[in-house]
């Protein structure tokens, strides 16, 4: 099997499982966006995944995002920044990313807003929430999310689309599911009294090991990496 055929098979499997989990939660496959996380591979391999049908790609390092987006500028793909973002990398990132999942602190919100305004752009963003409370995890504490939403709502260069989280490393599958449910509950709570220009439609949660649970708890975006590369690398 060629690499591209292996990627097609893996993509089909993951999409099938996404569809099943969506149906289980009373939705359809189209309600869930697959972000193919390509941080494990170089631009040439990433291009094979795109040839196999991946449309939205996620990277967690600005430098790599830039290199790959440049290398693949002729392909019809969107890039999402899903990882921790330093302020001095914001300008570059905004050149290539159609969505930033990881607004995890006030100073970053300010930097994204400022650079987007300078470039005359409005950037789609998610607020990252530390749902597990683990110190190694980035994101606003659940009780700070309201203030973060309020802050972003006053910035016209950021279009807030929803919330993002990663399940804790220490927990098991039940803990992950509880954390996904917590993110959904936070969204529901804040959506009810959000300023008019704020949409909290998107919930970016779930990775290779837990994306079905995340979808059952309301994920609209899943970020899947390792599963797509199984038996390929
Ligand atoms: C690496 C990564 C993923 C994908 O994880 P897999 O377990 O490989 O599917 C998702 N989200 C973020 C933020 C990541 O850094």
XYZ file of C-alpha atoms and ligand atoms in Angstrom:
248
model
C 0.000 0.000 0.000
C 1.333 3.464 -0.847
C 1.589 6.067 1.858
C -1.308 7.955 0.353
C -3.474 4.817 0.348
C -2.632 4.191 4.003
C -3.618 7.765 4.824
C -6.880 7.360 2.890
C -7.664 4.235 4.886
C -6.840 5.907 8.218
C -8.832 9.027 7.334
C -11.814 6.891 6.336
C -11.626 4.988 9.605
C -11.426 8.125 11.727
C -14.215 9.818 9.765
C -16.378 6.730 10.199
C -15.838 6.761 13.945
C -16.560 10.512 14.051
C -19.819 9.930 12.186
C -20.862 7.098 14.526
C -20.137 9.185 17.623
C -21.989 12.166 16.135
C -25.061 10.056 15.388
C -24.900 8.652 18.916
C -25.139 12.215 20.232
C -28.050 13.099 17.964
C -26.000 14.995 15.414
C -24.483 14.211 12.039
C -20.933 13.835 10.768
C -21.035 17.283 9.160
C -21.469 18.849 12.595
C -17.942 17.799 13.585
C -14.790 19.150 11.937
C -11.720 16.940 11.850
C -8.478 18.834 12.380
C -5.678 16.525 11.243
C -2.751 17.189 13.568
C 0.439 16.974 11.505
C 3.033 17.933 14.136
C 4.630 14.474 13.950
C 5.679 14.682 10.301
C 7.496 16.892 7.808
C 5.984 18.884 4.950
C 6.405 16.097 2.373
C 4.486 13.582 4.474
C 1.912 16.221 5.395
C 1.337 16.813 1.672
C 0.549 13.092 1.254
C -2.086 13.354 3.956
C -3.595 16.313 2.119
C -3.554 14.318 -1.133
C -5.468 11.623 0.745
C -8.169 14.152 1.623
C -7.281 16.051 4.808
C -8.672 19.589 4.564
C -7.957 21.219 7.919
C -4.531 20.767 9.461
C -3.398 21.546 13.000
C 0.094 22.485 14.132
C 1.301 23.428 17.585
C 4.507 25.273 16.642
C 4.424 28.592 14.785
C 7.722 27.987 13.019
C 6.566 24.650 11.599
C 3.179 26.074 10.706
C 4.868 28.772 8.670
C 7.238 26.370 6.900
C 4.509 23.918 5.973
C 1.989 26.557 4.962
C 4.600 28.075 2.671
C 5.562 24.686 1.252
C 1.894 23.894 0.568
C 0.607 27.315 -0.438
C -0.795 25.869 -3.692
C -2.964 23.316 -1.863
C -6.513 23.854 -0.714
C -6.008 23.475 3.036
C -6.643 25.483 6.170
C -4.184 25.703 9.039
C -5.183 25.867 12.686
C -2.807 26.894 15.458
C -3.558 24.494 18.304
C -0.555 24.907 20.598
C 0.938 27.293 23.063
C 1.689 30.588 21.363
C 4.369 33.064 22.420
C 3.554 36.691 21.839
C 6.553 37.242 19.563
C 5.216 34.541 17.229
C 1.726 35.965 16.887
C 2.343 38.119 13.832
C 3.740 35.192 11.822
C 1.043 32.831 12.993
C -1.743 35.154 11.886
C -0.336 35.175 8.362
C -1.073 31.475 8.004
C -3.620 30.311 10.571
C -7.325 30.538 9.848
C -8.112 29.739 13.481
C -6.230 30.033 16.770
C -7.480 27.450 19.303
C -5.209 28.463 22.122
C -6.026 31.877 23.583
C -4.874 30.868 27.047
C -3.994 34.140 28.814
C -4.835 37.826 28.768
C -1.490 38.980 27.372
C -1.925 36.676 24.370
C -5.423 37.986 23.726
C -3.985 41.502 23.654
C -1.182 40.484 21.278
C -3.504 38.683 18.848
C -5.910 41.599 18.867
C -3.162 44.133 18.233
C -1.474 42.246 15.374
C -4.783 41.365 13.727
C -5.827 45.013 13.859
C -2.508 46.087 12.354
C -3.043 43.661 9.471
C -6.675 44.686 9.051
C -7.865 41.156 9.841
C -10.493 39.562 11.998
C -9.161 36.277 13.403
C -11.300 33.308 14.409
C -10.256 32.226 17.902
C -11.138 29.880 20.723
C -10.496 30.420 24.416
C -8.488 27.571 25.929
C -9.699 26.348 29.297
C -7.674 24.336 31.798
C -10.426 21.862 32.638
C -8.217 19.399 34.527
C -6.551 21.959 36.767
C -3.188 20.308 36.073
C -0.346 22.792 36.385
C 1.314 21.607 33.184
C -1.811 22.480 31.216
C -2.397 25.862 29.647
C -5.607 27.799 29.689
C -7.922 29.936 31.743
C -9.310 28.440 34.914
C -13.033 27.700 34.516
C -13.963 30.590 36.813
C -11.942 33.040 34.676
C -13.639 32.165 31.413
C -16.428 34.706 31.829
C -13.929 37.545 32.208
C -11.928 36.312 29.217
C -15.054 36.214 27.036
C -15.965 39.684 28.193
C -12.491 40.954 27.319
C -12.479 39.401 23.848
C -15.955 40.691 23.105
C -14.584 44.238 23.300
C -11.889 43.520 20.679
C -13.141 43.885 17.120
C -10.202 42.057 15.513
C -10.979 38.772 17.247
C -14.063 36.742 16.362
C -14.643 34.459 19.302
C -16.055 31.135 18.073
C -15.982 28.958 21.175
C -13.866 27.105 23.712
C -11.049 24.553 23.564
C -9.563 22.102 26.069
C -7.245 19.157 26.468
C -8.114 16.406 28.927
C -5.671 15.982 31.792
C -2.761 13.583 31.462
C -3.199 11.998 34.859
C -6.851 11.059 34.529
C -8.576 8.050 32.997
C -11.324 7.912 30.364
C -14.040 8.837 32.881
C -12.067 11.887 34.000
C -11.611 12.952 30.369
C -15.339 12.643 29.743
C -16.116 14.703 32.848
C -13.688 17.390 31.663
C -15.326 17.498 28.221
C -18.728 17.816 29.893
C -17.335 20.641 32.031
C -16.243 22.541 28.900
C -19.683 22.061 27.341
C -21.417 23.241 30.523
C -19.154 26.304 30.647
C -20.046 27.051 27.034
C -23.767 26.657 27.685
C -23.586 28.860 30.769
C -21.679 31.657 29.062
C -23.544 31.410 25.759
C -26.708 32.316 27.599
C -25.424 35.737 28.665
C -22.658 36.375 26.113
C -22.376 39.754 24.387
C -24.125 39.821 21.023
C -20.948 39.701 18.909
C -19.737 36.513 20.610
C -20.589 33.076 19.225
C -19.710 30.104 21.364
C -20.759 27.497 18.853
C -17.461 25.623 18.677
C -16.099 23.177 21.222
C -12.610 21.981 20.247
C -11.964 18.875 22.336
C -10.904 15.274 21.827
C -7.733 13.708 20.413
C -6.817 10.217 19.141
C -7.510 8.521 22.462
C -10.735 10.234 23.412
C -12.388 11.936 20.437
C -15.509 9.762 20.510
C -16.199 10.615 24.153
C -15.600 14.280 23.306
C -18.108 14.168 20.450
C -20.672 12.487 22.666
C -20.169 15.382 25.097
C -20.644 17.981 22.352
C -17.351 18.506 20.508
C -17.734 20.300 17.170
C -13.991 20.149 16.391
C -11.739 17.179 17.156
C -7.943 17.312 16.854
C -6.626 13.920 15.798
C -2.974 13.150 15.125
C -1.458 9.753 15.969
C -4.385 7.670 14.698
C -3.941 9.096 11.206
C -0.320 7.996 11.137
C -0.884 4.471 12.413
C 0.872 1.839 10.275
C 2.207 4.588 8.022
C 5.297 5.890 9.778
C -0.653 16.626 19.503
C -1.940 17.323 19.780
C -3.167 16.732 19.419
C -3.267 15.376 18.758
O -2.955 14.349 19.649
P -3.013 12.818 19.220
O -3.092 12.099 20.508
O -1.775 12.535 18.456
O -4.245 12.621 18.391
C -4.323 17.454 19.681
N -4.300 18.668 20.262
C -3.152 19.264 20.616
C -3.198 20.600 21.250
C -1.942 18.612 20.391
O -0.796 19.221 20.763
